mmCIF file of C-alpha atoms and ligand atoms in Angstrom:
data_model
loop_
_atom_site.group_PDB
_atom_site.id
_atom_site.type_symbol
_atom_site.label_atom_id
_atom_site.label_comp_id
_atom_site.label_asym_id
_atom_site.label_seq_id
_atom_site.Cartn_x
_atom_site.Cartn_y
_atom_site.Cartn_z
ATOM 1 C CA UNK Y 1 140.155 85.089 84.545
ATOM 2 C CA UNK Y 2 136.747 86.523 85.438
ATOM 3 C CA UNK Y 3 134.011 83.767 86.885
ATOM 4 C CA UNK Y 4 129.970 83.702 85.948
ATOM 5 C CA UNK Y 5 127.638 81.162 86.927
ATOM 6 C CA UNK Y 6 124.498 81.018 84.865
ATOM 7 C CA UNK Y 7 121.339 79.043 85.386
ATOM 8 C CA UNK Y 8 119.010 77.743 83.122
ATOM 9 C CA UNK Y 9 122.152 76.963 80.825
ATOM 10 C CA UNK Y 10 121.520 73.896 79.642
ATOM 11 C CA UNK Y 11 119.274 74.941 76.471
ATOM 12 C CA UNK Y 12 118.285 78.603 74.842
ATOM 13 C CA UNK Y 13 119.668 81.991 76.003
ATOM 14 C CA UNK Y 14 121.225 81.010 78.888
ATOM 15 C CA UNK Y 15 123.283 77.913 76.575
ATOM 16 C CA UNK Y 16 124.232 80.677 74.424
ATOM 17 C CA UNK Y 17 125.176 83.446 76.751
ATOM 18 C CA UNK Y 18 127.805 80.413 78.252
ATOM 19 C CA UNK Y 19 129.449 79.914 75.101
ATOM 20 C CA UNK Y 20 129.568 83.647 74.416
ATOM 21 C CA UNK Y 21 131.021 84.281 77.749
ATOM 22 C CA UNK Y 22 133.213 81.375 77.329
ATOM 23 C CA UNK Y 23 134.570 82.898 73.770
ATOM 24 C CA UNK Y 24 135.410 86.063 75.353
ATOM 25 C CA UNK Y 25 137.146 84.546 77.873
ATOM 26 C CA UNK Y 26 135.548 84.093 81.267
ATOM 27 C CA UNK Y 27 135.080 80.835 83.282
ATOM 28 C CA UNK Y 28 131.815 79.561 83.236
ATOM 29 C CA UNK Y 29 129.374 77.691 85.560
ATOM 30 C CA UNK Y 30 126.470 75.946 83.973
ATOM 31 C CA UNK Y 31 123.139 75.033 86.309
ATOM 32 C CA UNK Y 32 120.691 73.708 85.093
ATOM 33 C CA UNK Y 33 118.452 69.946 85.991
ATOM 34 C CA UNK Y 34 119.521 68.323 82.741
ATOM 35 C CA UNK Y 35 122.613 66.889 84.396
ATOM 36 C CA UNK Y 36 123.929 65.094 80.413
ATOM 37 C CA UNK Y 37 122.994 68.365 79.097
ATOM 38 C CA UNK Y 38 125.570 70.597 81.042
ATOM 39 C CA UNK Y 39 127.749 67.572 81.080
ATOM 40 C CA UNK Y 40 128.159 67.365 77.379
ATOM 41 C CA UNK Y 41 128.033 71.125 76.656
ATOM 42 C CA UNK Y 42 130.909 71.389 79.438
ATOM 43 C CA UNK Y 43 132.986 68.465 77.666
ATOM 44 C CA UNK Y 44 132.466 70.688 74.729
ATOM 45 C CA UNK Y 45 134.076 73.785 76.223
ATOM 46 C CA UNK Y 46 136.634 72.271 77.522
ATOM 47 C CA UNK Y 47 137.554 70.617 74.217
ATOM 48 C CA UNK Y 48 137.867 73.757 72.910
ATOM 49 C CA UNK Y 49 140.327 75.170 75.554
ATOM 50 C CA UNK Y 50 137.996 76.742 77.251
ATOM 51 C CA UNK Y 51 137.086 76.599 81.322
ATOM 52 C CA UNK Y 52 133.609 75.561 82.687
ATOM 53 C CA UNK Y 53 131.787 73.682 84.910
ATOM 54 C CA UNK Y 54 128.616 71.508 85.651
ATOM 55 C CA UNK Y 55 125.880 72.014 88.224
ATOM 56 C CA UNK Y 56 123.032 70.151 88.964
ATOM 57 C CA UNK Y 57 120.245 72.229 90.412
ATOM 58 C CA UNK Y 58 116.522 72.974 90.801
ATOM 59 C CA UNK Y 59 116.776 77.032 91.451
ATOM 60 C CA UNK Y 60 113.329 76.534 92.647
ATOM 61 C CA UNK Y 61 115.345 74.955 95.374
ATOM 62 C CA UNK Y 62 116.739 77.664 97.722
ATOM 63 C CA UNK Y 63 119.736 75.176 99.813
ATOM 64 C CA UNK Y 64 120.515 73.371 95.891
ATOM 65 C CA UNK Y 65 121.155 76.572 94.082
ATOM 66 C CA UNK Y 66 123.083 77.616 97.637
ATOM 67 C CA UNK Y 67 124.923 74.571 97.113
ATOM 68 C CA UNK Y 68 125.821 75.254 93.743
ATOM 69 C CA UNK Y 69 127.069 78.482 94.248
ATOM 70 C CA UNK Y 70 129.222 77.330 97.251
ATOM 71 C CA UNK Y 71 130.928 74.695 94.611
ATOM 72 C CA UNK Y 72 131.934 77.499 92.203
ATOM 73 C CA UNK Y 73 133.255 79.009 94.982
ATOM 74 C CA UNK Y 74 135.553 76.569 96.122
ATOM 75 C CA UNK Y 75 136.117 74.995 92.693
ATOM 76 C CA UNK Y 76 137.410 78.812 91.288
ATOM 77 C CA UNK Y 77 137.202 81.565 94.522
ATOM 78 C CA UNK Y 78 134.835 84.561 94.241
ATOM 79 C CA UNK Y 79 131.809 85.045 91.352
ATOM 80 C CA UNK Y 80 132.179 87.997 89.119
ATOM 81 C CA UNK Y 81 128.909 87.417 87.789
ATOM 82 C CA UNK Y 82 125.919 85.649 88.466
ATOM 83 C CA UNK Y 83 122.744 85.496 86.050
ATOM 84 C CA UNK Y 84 119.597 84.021 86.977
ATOM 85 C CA UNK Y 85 118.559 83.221 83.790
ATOM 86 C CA UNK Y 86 116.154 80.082 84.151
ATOM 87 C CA UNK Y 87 112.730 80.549 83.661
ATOM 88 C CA UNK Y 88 109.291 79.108 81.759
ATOM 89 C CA UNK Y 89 105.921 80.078 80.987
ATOM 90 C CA UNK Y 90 103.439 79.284 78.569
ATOM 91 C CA UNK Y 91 100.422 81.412 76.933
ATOM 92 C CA UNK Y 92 97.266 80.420 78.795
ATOM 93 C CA UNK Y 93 94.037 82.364 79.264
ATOM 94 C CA UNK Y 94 92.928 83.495 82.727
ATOM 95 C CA UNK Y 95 89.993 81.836 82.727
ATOM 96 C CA UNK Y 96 91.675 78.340 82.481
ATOM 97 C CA UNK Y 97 94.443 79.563 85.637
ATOM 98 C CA UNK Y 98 95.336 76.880 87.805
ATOM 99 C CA UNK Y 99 96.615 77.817 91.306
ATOM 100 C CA UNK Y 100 99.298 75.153 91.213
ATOM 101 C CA UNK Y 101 100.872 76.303 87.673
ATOM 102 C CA UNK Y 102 100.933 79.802 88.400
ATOM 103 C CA UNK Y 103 102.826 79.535 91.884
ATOM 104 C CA UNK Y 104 105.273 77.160 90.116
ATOM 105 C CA UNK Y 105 105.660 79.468 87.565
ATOM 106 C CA UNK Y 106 106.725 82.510 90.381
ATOM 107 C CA UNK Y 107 108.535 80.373 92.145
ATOM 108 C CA UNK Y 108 110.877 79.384 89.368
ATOM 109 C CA UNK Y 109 110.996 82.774 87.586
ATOM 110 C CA UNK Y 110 110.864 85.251 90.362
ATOM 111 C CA UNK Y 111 112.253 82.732 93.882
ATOM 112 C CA UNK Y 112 114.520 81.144 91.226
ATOM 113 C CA UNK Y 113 116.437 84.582 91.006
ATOM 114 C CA UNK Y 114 115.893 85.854 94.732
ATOM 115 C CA UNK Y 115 117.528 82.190 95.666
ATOM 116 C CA UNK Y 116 120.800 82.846 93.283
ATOM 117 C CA UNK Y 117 120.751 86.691 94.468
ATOM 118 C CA UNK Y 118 120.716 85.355 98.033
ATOM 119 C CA UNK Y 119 123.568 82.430 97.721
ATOM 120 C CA UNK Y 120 126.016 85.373 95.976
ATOM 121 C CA UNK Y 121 124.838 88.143 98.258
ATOM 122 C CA UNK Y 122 127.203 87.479 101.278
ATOM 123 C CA UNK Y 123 130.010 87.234 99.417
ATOM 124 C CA UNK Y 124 129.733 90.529 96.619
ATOM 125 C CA UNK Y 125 129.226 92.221 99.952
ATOM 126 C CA UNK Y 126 131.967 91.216 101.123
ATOM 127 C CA UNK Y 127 134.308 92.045 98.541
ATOM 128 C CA UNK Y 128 132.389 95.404 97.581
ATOM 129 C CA UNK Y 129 132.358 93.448 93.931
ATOM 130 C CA UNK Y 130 129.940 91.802 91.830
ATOM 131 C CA UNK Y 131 127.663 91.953 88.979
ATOM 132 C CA UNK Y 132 124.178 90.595 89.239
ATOM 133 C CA UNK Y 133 122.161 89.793 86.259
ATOM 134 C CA UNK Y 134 118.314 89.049 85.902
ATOM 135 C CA UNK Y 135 117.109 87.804 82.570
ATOM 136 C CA UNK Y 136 113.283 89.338 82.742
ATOM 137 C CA UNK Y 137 111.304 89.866 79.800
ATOM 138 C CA UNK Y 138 109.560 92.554 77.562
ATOM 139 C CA UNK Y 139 106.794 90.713 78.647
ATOM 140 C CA UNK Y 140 106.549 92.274 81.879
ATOM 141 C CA UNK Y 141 106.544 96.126 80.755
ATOM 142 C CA UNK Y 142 102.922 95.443 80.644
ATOM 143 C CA UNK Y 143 100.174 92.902 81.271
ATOM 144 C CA UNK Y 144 100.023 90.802 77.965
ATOM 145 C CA UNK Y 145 96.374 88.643 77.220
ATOM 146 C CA UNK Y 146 97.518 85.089 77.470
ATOM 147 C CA UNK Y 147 100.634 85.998 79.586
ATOM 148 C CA UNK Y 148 99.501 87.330 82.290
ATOM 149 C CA UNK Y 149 101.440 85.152 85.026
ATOM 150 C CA UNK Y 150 104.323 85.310 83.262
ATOM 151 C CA UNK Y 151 104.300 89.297 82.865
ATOM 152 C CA UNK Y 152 103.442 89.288 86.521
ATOM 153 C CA UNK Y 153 106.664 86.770 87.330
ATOM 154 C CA UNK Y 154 108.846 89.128 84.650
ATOM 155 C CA UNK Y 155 107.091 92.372 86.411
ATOM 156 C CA UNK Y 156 108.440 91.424 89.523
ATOM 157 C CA UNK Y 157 111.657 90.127 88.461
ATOM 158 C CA UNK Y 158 112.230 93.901 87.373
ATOM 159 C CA UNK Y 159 110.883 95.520 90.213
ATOM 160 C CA UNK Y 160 113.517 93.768 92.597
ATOM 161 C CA UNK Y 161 115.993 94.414 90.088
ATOM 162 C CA UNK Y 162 115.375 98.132 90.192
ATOM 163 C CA UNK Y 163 115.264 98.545 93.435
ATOM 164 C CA UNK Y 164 118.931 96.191 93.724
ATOM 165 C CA UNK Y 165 120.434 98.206 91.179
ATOM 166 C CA UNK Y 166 119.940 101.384 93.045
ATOM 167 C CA UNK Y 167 120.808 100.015 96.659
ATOM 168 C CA UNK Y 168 123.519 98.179 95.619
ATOM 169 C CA UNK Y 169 125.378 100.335 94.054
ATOM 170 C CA UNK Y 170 127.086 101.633 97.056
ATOM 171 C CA UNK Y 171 128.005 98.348 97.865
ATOM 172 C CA UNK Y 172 130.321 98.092 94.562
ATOM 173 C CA UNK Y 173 127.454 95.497 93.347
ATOM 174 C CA UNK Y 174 126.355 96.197 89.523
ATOM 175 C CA UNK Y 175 122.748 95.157 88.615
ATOM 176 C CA UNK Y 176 121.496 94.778 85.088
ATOM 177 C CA UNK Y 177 117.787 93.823 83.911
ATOM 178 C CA UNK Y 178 117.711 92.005 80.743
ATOM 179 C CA UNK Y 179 114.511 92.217 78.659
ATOM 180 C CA UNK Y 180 114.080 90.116 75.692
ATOM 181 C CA UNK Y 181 111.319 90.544 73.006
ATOM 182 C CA UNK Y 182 111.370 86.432 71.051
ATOM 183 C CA UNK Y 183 114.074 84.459 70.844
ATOM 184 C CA UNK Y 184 114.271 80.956 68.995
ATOM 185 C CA UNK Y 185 114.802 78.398 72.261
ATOM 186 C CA UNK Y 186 112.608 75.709 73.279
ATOM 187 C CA UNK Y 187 110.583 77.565 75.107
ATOM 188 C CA UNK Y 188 109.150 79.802 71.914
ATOM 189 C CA UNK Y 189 109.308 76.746 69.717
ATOM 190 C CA UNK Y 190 106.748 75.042 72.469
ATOM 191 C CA UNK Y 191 104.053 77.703 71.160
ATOM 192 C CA UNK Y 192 102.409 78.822 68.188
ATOM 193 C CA UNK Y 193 101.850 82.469 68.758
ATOM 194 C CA UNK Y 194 103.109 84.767 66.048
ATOM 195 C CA UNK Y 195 106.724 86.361 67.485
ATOM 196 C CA UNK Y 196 107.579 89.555 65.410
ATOM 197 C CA UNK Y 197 111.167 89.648 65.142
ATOM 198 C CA UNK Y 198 112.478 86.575 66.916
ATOM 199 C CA UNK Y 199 116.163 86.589 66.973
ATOM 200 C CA UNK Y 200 118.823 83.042 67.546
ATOM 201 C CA UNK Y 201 119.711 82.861 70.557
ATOM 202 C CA UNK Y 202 123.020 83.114 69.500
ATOM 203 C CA UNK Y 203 122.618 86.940 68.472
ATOM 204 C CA UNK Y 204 120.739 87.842 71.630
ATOM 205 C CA UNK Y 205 123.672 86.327 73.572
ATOM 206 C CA UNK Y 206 125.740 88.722 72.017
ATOM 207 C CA UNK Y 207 123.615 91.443 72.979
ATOM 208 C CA UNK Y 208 123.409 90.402 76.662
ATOM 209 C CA UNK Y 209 127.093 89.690 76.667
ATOM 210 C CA UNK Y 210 128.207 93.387 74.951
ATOM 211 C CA UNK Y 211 125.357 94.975 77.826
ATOM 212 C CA UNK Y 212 127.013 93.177 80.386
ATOM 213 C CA UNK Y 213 130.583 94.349 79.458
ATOM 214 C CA UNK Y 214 128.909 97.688 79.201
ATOM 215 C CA UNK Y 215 127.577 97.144 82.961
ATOM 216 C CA UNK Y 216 124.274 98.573 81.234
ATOM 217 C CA UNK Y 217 121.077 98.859 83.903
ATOM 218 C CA UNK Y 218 118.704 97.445 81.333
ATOM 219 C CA UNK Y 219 119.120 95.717 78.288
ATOM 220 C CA UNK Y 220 116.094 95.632 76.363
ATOM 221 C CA UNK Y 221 116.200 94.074 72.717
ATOM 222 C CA UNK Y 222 115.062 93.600 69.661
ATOM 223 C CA UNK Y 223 115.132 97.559 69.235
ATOM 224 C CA UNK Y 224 111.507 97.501 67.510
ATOM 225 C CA UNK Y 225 109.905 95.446 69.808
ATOM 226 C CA UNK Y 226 111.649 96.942 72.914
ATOM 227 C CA UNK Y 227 110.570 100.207 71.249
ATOM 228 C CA UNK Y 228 106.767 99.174 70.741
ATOM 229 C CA UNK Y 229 106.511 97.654 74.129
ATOM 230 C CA UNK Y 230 107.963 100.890 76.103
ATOM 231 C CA UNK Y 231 105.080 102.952 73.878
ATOM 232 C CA UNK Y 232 102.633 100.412 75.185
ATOM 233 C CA UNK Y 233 104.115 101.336 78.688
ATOM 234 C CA UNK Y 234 103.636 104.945 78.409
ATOM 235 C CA UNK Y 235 99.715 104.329 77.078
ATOM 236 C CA UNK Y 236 96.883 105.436 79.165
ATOM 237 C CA UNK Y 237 95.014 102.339 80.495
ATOM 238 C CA UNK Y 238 91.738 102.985 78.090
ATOM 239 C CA UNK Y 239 93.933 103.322 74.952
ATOM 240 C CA UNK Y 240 95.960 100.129 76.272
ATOM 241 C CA UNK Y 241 92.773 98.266 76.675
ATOM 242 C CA UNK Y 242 91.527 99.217 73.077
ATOM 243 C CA UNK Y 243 94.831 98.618 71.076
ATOM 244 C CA UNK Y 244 95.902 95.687 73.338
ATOM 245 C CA UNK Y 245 92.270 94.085 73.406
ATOM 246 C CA UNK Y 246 91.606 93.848 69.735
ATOM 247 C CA UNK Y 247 94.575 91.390 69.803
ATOM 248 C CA UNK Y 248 93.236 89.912 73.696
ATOM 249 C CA UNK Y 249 89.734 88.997 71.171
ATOM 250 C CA UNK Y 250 91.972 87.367 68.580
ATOM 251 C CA UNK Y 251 94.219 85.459 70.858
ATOM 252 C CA UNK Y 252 92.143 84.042 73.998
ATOM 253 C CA UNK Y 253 88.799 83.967 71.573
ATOM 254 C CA UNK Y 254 85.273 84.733 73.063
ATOM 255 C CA UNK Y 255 83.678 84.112 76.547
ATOM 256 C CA UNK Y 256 82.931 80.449 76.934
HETATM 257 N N1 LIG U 301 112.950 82.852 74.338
HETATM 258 C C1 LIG U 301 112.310 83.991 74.468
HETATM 259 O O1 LIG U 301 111.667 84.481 73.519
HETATM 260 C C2 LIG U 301 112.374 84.752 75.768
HETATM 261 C C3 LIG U 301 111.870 86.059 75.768
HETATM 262 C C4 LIG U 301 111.919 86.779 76.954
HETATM 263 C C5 LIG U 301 112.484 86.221 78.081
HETATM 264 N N2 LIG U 301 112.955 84.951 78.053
HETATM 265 C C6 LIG U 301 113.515 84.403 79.278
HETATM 266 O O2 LIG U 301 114.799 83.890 79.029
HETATM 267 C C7 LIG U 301 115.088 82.858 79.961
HETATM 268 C C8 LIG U 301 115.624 81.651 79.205
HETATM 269 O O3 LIG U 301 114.590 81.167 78.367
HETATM 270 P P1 LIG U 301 114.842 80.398 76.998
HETATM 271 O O4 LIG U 301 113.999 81.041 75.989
HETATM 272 O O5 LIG U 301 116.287 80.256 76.765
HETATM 273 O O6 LIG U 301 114.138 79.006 77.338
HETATM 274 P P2 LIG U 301 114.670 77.505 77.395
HETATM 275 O O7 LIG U 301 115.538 77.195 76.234
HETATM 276 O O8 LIG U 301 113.459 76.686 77.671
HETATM 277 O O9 LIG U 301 115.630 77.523 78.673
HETATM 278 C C9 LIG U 301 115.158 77.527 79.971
HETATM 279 C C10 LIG U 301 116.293 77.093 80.851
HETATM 280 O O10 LIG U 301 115.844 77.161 82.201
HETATM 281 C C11 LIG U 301 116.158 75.933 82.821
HETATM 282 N N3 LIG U 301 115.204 75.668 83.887
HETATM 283 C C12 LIG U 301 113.855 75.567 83.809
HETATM 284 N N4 LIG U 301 113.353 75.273 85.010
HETATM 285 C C13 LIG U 301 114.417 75.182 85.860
HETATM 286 C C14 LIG U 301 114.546 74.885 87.231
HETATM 287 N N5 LIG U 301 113.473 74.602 88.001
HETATM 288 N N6 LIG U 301 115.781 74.882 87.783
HETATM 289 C C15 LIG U 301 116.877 75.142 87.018
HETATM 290 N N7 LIG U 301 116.813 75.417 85.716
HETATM 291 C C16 LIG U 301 115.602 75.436 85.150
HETATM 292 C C17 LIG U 301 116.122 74.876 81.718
HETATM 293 O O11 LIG U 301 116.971 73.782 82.018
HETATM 294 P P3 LIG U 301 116.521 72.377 82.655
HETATM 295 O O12 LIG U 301 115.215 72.011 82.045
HETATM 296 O O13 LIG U 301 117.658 71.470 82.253
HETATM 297 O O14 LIG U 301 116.471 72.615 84.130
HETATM 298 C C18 LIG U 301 116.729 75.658 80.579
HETATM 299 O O15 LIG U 301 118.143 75.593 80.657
HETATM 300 C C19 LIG U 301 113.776 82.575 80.699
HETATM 301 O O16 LIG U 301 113.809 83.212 81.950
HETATM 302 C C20 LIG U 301 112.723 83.203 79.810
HETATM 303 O O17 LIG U 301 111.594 83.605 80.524
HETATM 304 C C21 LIG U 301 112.919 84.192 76.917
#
């Protein structure tokens, strides 16, 4: 039986993506700061015959998500798979940026995953074996009005996964980049922008799950959003400004 730890598993995608994983038969570690959360969802699994464990941890917290790591390792030997799934963000103009949000905002998003990536580095090494997951957004394909420390916290999430996917692959270490367009969790429920084809999170664990099997680099969904959002990409900065702007005017209003 295969082991994954997942964090940020206590609600949304990364709730989902357990129980998926769980169905299909792999052992799974949930992190997460909701201690009763994991705790119930793992009394749940188990109920159902299936094999998973509870971790308390801030992954904003380099020596707690170290920790963590270390128990799955001595609860169940070696992780197969690790995704650094736990993230936030809300829509907020520039103009209103506070310092403090925005670093805490990087530091759980971006330092969240470079802290799991470190704590299951030594040890994929050392068995020349390991798949490393980041769950990024479409969000960061581009600089998005109202979003624009959160594309910057996705942006760089999928830079270092890039770059990991093509130096570790010598190392036997598979890297995959998951970008999701909306998904119905708590986090899109918190705000009242319109989300064009929002999937359950139940669905888009499927998808991650089937592009993880796949070892896919990138898995990028829904397909029309995905689709807009790498034409966006490939826009010249003046056309990007124009089409992008009309909805900038709409969302973050006029100057104050
Ligand atoms: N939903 C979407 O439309 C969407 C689209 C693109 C990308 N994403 C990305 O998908 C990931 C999951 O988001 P979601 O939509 O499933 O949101 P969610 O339901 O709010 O889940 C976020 C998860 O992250 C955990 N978390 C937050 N801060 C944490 C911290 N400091 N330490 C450990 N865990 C922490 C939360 O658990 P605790 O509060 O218990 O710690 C929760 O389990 C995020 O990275 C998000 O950016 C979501």
């Amino acid at each position: 039986m295969q082991t994954a730890i997942i964090t940020g598993a206590s609600t949304g995608i990364g709730l989902s993506l357990a129980r998926e994983l769980a169905k299909r038969g792999w052992r799974v570690a949930l992190a997460a700061r909701r201690t009763e959360l994991l705790d119930q969802e793992v009394a749940r699994l188990t109920a159902a015959g299936h094999t998973a464990l509870a971790l308390t941890c801030d992954v904003g917290d380099a020596e707690a998500v170290r920790a963590a790591v270390a128990r799955v390792e001595q609860t169940w030997g070696p992780i197969d798979l690790a995704v650094a799934n736990a993230g936030l963000g809300d829509p907020k103009p520039i103009v209103d940026m506070q310092l403090a949000d925005a670093e805490y905002i990087m530091r759980i998003n971006f330092l969240g995953m470079l802290h799991l990536f470190d704590a299951v580095r030594p040890s994929m090494l050392a068995r020349k074996s390991g798949h490393f997951v980041g769950v990024a957004s479409l969000a960061g394909f581009r600089g998005l009005p109202m979003s624009g420390i959160y594309s910057a916290s996705k942006a760089a999430m999928q830079a270092f996964l890039e770059a990991a996917r093509v130096e570790l692959r010598p190392h036997g270490i598979i890297v995959t980049t998951v970008n999701p367009g909306f998904v119905k969790t708590p986090l899109t429920d918190r705000n009242t922008v319109s989300k064009p084809f929002m999937m359950s999170a139940e669905r888009a664990a499927v998808i991650v799950a089937d592009g993880l099997e796949q070892h896919a680099a990138e898995v990028n969904f829904p397909l029309p959003t995905a689709t807009a959002m790498r034409l966006l990409r490939l826009l010249p900065n003046s056309l990007f400004d124009f089409v992008v702007g009309m909805g900038a005017k709409r969302l973050v209003g006029p100057p104050k």
